[in-house]
CSV table of C-alpha atoms (C1' of nucleotides) in Angstrom, one decimal:
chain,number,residue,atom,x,y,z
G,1,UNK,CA,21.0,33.2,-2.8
G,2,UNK,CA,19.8,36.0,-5.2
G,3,UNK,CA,20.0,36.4,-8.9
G,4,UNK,CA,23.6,37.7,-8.9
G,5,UNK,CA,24.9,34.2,-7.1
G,6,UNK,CA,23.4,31.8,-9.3
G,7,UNK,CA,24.9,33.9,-12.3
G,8,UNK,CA,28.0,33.8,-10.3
G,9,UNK,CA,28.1,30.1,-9.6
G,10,UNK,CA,27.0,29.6,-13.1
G,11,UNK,CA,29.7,31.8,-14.6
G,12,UNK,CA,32.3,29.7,-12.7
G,13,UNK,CA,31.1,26.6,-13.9
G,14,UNK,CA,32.5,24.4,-16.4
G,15,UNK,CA,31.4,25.0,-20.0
G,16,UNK,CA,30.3,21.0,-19.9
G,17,UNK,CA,27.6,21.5,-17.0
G,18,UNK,CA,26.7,25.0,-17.8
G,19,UNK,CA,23.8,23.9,-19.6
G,20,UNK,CA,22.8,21.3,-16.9
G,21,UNK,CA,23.0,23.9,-14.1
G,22,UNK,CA,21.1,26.2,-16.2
G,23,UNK,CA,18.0,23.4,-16.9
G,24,UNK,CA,17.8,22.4,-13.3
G,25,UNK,CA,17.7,26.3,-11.9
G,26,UNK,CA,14.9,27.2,-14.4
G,27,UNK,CA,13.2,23.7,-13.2
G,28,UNK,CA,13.4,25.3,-9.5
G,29,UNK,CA,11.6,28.7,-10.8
G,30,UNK,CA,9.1,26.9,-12.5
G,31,UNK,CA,7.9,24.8,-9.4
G,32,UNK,CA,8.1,28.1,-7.6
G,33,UNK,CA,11.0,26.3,-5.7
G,34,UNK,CA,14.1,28.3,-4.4
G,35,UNK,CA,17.7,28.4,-5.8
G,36,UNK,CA,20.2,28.0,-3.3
G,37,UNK,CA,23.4,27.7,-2.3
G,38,UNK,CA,23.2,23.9,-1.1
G,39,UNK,CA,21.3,23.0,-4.4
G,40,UNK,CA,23.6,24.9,-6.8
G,41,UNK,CA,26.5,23.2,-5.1
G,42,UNK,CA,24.9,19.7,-5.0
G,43,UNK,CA,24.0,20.2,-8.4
G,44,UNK,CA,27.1,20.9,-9.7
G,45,UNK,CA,29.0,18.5,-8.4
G,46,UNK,CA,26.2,15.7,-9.7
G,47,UNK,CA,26.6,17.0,-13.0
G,48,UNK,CA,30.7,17.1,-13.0
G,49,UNK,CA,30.3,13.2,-11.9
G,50,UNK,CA,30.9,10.4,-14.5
G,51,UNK,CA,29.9,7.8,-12.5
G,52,UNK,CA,27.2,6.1,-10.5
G,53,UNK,CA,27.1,7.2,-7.0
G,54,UNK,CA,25.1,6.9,-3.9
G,55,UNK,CA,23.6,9.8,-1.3
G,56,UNK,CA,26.1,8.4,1.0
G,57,UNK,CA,29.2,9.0,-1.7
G,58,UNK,CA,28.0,12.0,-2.8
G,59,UNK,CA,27.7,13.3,0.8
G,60,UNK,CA,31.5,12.2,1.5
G,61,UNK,CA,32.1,14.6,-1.5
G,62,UNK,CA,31.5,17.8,1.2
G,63,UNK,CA,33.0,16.3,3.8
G,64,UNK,CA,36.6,18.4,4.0
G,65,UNK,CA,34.7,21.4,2.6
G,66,UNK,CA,33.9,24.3,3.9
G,67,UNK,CA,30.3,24.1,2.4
G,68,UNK,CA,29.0,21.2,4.4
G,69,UNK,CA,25.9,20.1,3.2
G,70,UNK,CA,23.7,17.9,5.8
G,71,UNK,CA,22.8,14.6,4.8
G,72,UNK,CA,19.1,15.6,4.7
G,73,UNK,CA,19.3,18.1,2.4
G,74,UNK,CA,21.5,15.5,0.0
G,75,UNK,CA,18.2,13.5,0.2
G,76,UNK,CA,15.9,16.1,-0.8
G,77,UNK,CA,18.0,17.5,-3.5
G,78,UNK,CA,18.4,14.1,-4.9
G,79,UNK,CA,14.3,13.8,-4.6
G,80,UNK,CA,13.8,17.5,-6.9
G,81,UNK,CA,16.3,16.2,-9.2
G,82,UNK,CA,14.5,12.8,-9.8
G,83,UNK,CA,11.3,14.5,-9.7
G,84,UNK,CA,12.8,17.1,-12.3
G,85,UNK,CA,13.8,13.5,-14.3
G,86,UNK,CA,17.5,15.1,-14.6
G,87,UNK,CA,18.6,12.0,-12.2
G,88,UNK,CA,17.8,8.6,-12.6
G,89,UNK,CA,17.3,6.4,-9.2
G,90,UNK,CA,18.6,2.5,-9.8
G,91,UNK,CA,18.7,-0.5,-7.6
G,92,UNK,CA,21.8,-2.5,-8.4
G,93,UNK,CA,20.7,-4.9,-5.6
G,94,UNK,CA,22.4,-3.3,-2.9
G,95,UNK,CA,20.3,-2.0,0.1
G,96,UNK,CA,20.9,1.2,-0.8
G,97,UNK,CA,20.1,3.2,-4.1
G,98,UNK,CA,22.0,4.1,-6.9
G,99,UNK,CA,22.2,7.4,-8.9
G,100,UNK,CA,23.2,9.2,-11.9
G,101,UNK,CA,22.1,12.6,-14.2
G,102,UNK,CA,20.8,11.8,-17.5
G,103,UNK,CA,20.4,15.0,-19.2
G,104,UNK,CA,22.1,14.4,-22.4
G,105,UNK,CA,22.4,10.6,-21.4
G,106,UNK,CA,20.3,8.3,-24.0
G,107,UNK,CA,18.5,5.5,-21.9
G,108,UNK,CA,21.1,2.5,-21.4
G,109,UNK,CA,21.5,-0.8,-19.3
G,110,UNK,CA,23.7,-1.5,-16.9
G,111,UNK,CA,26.6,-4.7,-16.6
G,112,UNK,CA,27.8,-4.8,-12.9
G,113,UNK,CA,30.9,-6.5,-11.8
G,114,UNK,CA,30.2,-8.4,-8.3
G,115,UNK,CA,34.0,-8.7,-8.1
G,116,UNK,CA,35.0,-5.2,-8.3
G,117,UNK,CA,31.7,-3.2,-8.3
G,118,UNK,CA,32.4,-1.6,-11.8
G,119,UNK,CA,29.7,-0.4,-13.2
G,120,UNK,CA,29.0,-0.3,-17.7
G,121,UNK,CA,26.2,1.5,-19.5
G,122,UNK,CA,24.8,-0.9,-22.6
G,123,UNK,CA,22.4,0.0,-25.1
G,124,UNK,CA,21.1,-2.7,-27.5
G,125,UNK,CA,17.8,-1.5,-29.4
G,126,UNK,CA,16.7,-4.9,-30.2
G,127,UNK,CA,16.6,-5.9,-26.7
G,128,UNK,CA,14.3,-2.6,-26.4
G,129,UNK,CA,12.1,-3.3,-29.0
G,130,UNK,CA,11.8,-7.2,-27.8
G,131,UNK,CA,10.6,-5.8,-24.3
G,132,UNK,CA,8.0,-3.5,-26.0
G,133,UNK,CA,6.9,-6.8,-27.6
G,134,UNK,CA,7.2,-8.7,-24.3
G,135,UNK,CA,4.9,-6.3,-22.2
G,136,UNK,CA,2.3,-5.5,-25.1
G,137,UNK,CA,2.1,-9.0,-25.9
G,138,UNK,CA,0.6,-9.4,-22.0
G,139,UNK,CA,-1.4,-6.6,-22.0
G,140,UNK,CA,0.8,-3.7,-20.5
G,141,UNK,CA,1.7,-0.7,-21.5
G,142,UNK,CA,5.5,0.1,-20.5
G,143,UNK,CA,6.4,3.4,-18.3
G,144,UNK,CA,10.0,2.1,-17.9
G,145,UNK,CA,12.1,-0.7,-17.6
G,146,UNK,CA,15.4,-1.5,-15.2
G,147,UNK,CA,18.0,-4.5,-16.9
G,148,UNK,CA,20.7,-5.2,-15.0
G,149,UNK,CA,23.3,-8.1,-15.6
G,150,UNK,CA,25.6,-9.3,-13.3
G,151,UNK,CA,28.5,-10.8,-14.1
G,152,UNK,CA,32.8,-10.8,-13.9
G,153,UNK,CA,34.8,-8.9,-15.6
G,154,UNK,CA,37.2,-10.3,-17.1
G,155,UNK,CA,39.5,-7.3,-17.4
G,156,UNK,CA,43.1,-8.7,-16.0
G,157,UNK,CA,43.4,-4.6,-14.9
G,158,UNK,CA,40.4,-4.8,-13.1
G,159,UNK,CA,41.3,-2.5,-9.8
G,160,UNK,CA,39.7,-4.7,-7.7
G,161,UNK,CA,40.0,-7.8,-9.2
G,162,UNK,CA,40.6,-11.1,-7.2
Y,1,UNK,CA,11.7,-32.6,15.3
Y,2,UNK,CA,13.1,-35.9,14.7
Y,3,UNK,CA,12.9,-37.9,12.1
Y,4,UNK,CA,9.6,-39.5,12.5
Y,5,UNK,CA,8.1,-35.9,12.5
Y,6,UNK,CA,10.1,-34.8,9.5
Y,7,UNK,CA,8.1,-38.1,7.3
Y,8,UNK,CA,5.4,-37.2,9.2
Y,9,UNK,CA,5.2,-33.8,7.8
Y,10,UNK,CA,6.1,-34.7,4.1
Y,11,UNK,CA,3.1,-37.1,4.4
Y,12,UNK,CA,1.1,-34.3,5.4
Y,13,UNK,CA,1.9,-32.2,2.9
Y,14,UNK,CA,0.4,-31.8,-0.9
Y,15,UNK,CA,1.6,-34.4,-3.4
Y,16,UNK,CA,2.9,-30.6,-5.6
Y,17,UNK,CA,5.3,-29.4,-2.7
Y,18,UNK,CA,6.6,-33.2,-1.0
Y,19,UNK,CA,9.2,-33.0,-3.8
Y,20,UNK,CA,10.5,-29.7,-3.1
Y,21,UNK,CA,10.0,-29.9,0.8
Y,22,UNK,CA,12.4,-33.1,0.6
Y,23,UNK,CA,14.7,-31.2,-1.6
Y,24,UNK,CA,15.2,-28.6,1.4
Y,25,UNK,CA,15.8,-30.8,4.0
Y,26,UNK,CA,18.1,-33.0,2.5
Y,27,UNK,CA,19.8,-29.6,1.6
Y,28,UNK,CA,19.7,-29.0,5.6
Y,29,UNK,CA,21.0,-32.9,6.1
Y,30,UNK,CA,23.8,-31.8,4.3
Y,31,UNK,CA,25.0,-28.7,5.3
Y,32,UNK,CA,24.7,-29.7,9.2
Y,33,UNK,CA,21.8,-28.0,9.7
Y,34,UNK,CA,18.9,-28.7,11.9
Y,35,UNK,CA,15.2,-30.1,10.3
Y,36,UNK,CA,13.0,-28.1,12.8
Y,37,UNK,CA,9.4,-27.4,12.8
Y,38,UNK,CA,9.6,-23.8,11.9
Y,39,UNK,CA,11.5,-24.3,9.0
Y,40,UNK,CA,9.6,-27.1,8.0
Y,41,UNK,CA,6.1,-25.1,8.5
Y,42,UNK,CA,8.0,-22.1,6.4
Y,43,UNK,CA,9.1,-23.7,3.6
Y,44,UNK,CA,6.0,-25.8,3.3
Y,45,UNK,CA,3.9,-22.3,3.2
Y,46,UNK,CA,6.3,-21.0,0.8
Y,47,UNK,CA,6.1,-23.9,-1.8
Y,48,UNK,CA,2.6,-23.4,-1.8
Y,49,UNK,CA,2.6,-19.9,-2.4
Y,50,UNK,CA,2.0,-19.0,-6.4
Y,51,UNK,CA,2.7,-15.3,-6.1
Y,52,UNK,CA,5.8,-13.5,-4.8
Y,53,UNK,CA,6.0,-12.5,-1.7
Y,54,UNK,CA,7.7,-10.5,1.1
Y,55,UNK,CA,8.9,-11.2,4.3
Y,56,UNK,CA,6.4,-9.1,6.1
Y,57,UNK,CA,3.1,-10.9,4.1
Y,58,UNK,CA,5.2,-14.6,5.0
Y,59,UNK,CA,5.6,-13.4,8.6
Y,60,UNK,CA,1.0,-12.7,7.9
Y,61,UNK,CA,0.6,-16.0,6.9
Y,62,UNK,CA,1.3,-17.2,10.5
Y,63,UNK,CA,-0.3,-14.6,12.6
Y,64,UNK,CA,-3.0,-17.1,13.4
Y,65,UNK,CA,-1.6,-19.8,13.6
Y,66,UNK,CA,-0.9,-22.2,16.7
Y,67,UNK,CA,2.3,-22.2,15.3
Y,68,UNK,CA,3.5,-18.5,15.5
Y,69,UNK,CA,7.1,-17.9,13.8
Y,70,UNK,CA,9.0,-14.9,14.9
Y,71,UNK,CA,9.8,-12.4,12.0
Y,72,UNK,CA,13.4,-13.2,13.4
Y,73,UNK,CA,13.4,-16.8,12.5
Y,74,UNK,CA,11.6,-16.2,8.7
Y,75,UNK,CA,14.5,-13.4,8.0
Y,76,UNK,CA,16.8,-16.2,8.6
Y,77,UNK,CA,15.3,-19.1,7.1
Y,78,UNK,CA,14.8,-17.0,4.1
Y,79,UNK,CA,18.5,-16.6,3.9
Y,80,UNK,CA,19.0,-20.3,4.0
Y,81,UNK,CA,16.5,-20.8,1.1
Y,82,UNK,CA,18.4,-18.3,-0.9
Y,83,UNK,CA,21.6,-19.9,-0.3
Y,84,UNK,CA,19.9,-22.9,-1.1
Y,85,UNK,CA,19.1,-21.8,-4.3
Y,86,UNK,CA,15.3,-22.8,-3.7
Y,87,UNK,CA,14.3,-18.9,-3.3
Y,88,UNK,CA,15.0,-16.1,-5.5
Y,89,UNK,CA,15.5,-12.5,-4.0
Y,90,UNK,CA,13.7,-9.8,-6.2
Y,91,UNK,CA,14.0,-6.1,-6.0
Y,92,UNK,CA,10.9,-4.6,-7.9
Y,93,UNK,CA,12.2,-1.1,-6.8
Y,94,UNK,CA,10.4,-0.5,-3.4
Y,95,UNK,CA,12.5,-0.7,0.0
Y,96,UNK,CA,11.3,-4.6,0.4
Y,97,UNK,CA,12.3,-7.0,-1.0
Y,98,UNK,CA,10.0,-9.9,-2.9
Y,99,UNK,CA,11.1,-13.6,-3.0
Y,100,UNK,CA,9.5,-16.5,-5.3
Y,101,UNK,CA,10.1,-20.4,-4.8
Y,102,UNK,CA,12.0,-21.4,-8.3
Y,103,UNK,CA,12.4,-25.3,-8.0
Y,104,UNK,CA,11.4,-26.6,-11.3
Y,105,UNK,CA,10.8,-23.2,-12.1
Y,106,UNK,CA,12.7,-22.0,-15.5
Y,107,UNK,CA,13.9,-18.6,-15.2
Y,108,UNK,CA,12.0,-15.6,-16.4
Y,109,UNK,CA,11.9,-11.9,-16.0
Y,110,UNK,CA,9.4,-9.6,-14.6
Y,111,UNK,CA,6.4,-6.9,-15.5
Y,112,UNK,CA,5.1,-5.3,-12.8
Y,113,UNK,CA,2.3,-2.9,-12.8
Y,114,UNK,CA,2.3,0.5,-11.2
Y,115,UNK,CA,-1.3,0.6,-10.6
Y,116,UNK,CA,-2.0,-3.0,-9.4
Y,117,UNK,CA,0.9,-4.6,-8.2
Y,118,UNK,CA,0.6,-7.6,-9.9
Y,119,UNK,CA,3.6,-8.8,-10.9
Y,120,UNK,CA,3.3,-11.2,-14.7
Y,121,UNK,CA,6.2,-13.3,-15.4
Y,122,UNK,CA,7.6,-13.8,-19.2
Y,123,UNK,CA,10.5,-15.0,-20.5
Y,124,UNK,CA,11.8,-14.3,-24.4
Y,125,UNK,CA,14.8,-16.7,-25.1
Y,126,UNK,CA,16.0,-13.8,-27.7
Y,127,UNK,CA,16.3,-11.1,-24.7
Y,128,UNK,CA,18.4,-13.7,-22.7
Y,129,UNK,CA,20.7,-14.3,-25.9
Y,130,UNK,CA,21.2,-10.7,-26.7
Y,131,UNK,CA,22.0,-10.0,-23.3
Y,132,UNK,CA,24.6,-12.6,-23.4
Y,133,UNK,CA,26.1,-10.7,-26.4
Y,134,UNK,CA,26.0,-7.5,-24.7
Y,135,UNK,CA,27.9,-9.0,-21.6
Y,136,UNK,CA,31.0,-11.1,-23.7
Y,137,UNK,CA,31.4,-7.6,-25.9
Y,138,UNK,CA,32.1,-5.5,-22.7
Y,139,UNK,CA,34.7,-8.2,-21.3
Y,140,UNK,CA,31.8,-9.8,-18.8
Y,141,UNK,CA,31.0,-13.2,-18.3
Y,142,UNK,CA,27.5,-13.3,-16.5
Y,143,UNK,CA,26.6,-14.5,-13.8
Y,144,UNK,CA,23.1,-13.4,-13.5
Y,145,UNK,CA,20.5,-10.9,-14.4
Y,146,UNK,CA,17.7,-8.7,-13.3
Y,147,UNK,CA,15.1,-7.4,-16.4
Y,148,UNK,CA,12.1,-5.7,-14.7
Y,149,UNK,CA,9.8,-3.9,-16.8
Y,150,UNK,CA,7.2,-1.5,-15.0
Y,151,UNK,CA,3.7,-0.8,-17.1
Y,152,UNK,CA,0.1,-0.5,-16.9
Y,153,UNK,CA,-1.5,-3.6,-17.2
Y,154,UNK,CA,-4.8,-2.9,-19.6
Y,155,UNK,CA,-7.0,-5.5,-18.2
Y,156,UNK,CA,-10.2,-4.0,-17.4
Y,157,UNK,CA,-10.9,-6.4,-14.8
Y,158,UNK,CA,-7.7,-5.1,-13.3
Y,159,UNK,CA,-8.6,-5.4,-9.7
Y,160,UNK,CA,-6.9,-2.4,-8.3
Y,161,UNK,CA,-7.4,-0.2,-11.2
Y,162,UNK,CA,-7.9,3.5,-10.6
Q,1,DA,C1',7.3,40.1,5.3
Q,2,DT,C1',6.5,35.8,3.7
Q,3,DT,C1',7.4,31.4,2.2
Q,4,DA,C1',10.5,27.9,1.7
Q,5,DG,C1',15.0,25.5,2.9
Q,6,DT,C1',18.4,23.8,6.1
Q,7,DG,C1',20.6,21.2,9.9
Q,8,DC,C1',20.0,18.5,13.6
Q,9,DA,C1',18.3,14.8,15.9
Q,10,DA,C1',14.6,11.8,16.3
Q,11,DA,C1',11.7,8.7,13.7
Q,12,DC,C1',11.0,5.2,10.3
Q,13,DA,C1',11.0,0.7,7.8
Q,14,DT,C1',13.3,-3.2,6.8
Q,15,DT,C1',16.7,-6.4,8.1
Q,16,DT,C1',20.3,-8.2,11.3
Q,17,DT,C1',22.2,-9.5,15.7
Q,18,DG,C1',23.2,-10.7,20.8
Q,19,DC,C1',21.8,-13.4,24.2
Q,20,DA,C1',19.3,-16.5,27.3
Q,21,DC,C1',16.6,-20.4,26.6
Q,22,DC,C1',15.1,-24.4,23.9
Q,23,DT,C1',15.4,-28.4,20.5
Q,24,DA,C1',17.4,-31.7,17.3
Q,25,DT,C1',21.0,-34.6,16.8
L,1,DA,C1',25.7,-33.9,25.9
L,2,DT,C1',26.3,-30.8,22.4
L,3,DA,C1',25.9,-28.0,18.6
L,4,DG,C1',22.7,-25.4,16.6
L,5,DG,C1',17.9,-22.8,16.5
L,6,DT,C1',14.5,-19.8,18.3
L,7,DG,C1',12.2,-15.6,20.2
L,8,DC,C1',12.7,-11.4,22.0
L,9,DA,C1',14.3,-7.0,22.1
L,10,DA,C1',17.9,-4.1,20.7
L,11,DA,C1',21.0,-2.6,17.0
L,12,DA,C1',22.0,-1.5,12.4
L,13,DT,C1',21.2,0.5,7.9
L,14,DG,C1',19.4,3.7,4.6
L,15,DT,C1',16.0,7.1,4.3
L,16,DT,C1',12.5,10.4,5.9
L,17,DT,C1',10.5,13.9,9.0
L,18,DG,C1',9.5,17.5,12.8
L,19,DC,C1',11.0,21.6,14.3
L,20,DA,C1',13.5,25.8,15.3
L,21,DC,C1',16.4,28.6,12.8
L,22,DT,C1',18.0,30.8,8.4
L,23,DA,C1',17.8,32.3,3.7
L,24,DA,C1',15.6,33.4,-0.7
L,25,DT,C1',11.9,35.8,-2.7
DNA sequence: ATTAGTGCAAACATTTTGCACCTAT
DNA sequence: ATAGGTGCAAAATGTTTGCACTAAT
């Protein structure tokens, strides 16, 4: 993929992910890392999701195209785009991981129904602050944090509700 | 094992752990299930362990032993300990998973440092009501939670740090 | 031309399972 | 006697890696 392409894919991409597309590209020059085609498309279609998704559901997302993009290369893409912290890696205590992009996102926590797997981004600043407190108050200094709750919804249009 | 063997074990064993130890087999009584010797041996090992652990430095704590436990049987007696509610599963963000014995334990949450591994337990009864909060105002009711926070521990006696 | 990326299949690490044998009830 | 447990090795699962080939620089 030369110069030309990536202006191409970028051109054809939707004014919300332009910017995104454009950030993770420059990230590859910087690292001296290559633009192509397979990155450009996995890229894109991270950035046009809303949701949470896995390697493995972000795989099926190629499956009936004509782009097929190996399930290695999902991997290492998703590893750059972690790296390049325009992904954020969660374990929702399943055995495999979850993802989503964060550029633009604010940090949040995450609610997760065990009935129908729905996921819901919370923020409450005093439970941040609290943990500052928490971890200085035993001698740490904190690089991140990961609070999940699990719970029911109680949504009687829950899709998956029993 | 029979009966005799089972008292004869809980005599054995620390005064701190006879408690718990007859807390799991009367949970085995009751479900049907069998008191053996490996399950006796395991759970005694794992009441007296202070620290979390992993299946892998469990399935350690036997290599030397007389008694050798196949990593087979310690997967599944781990499972009933869970069930049990005698065991809690951790995921600290690695590809294992950690496990802590939490009879007469009260709940708490987790730091863990990136540089040490050691894992400091704390609990702030504010956090737990503010999560509470957070869950009734998206339409959850909980059912657990997971609050991990990852740091640098600052202790210069820090025993692993770089 | 050079360096890096891709796809495939094989390797990995952790956990689970099938099965023949063994033990608690 | 019988239902259930154990150990072993094989399978399963999610992820990573070696390598020959291909593409971007």
């Amino acid at each position: 993929m030369n110069k030309d392409r990536e202006a191409e894919i970028l051109k054809t991409v939707d004014d919300s992910i332009r910017m995104e597309m454009k950030t993770f590209s420059e990230y590859l020059q910087k690292k001296g890392l290559k633009i192509t085609n397979q990155r450009m498309l996995v890229a894109e279609r991270i950035f046009s999701l809303h949701n949470h998704f896995t390697a493995e559901s972000l795989l099926e997302e190629f499956k009936d195209q004509r782009d097929k993009i190996s399930k290695a290369t999902i991997y290492r893409i998703l590893s750059i785009m972690v790296e390049a912290k325009l992904l954020q890696e969660h374990n929702f205590g399943q055995d495999y991981k979850y993802y989503e992009h964060i550029i633009g996102h604010t940090h949040h926590d995450h609610i997760i129904c065990g009935d129908c797997g729905r996921i819901v981004e919370f923020m409450d600043e005093r439970i941040e602050q609290l943990q500052e407190q928490a971890a200085a108050s035993n001698g740490f200094k904190i690089t991140g944090h990961s609070l999940n709750i699990y719970g029911t919804c109680l949504d009687p249009n829950c899709p998956n509700k029993k």
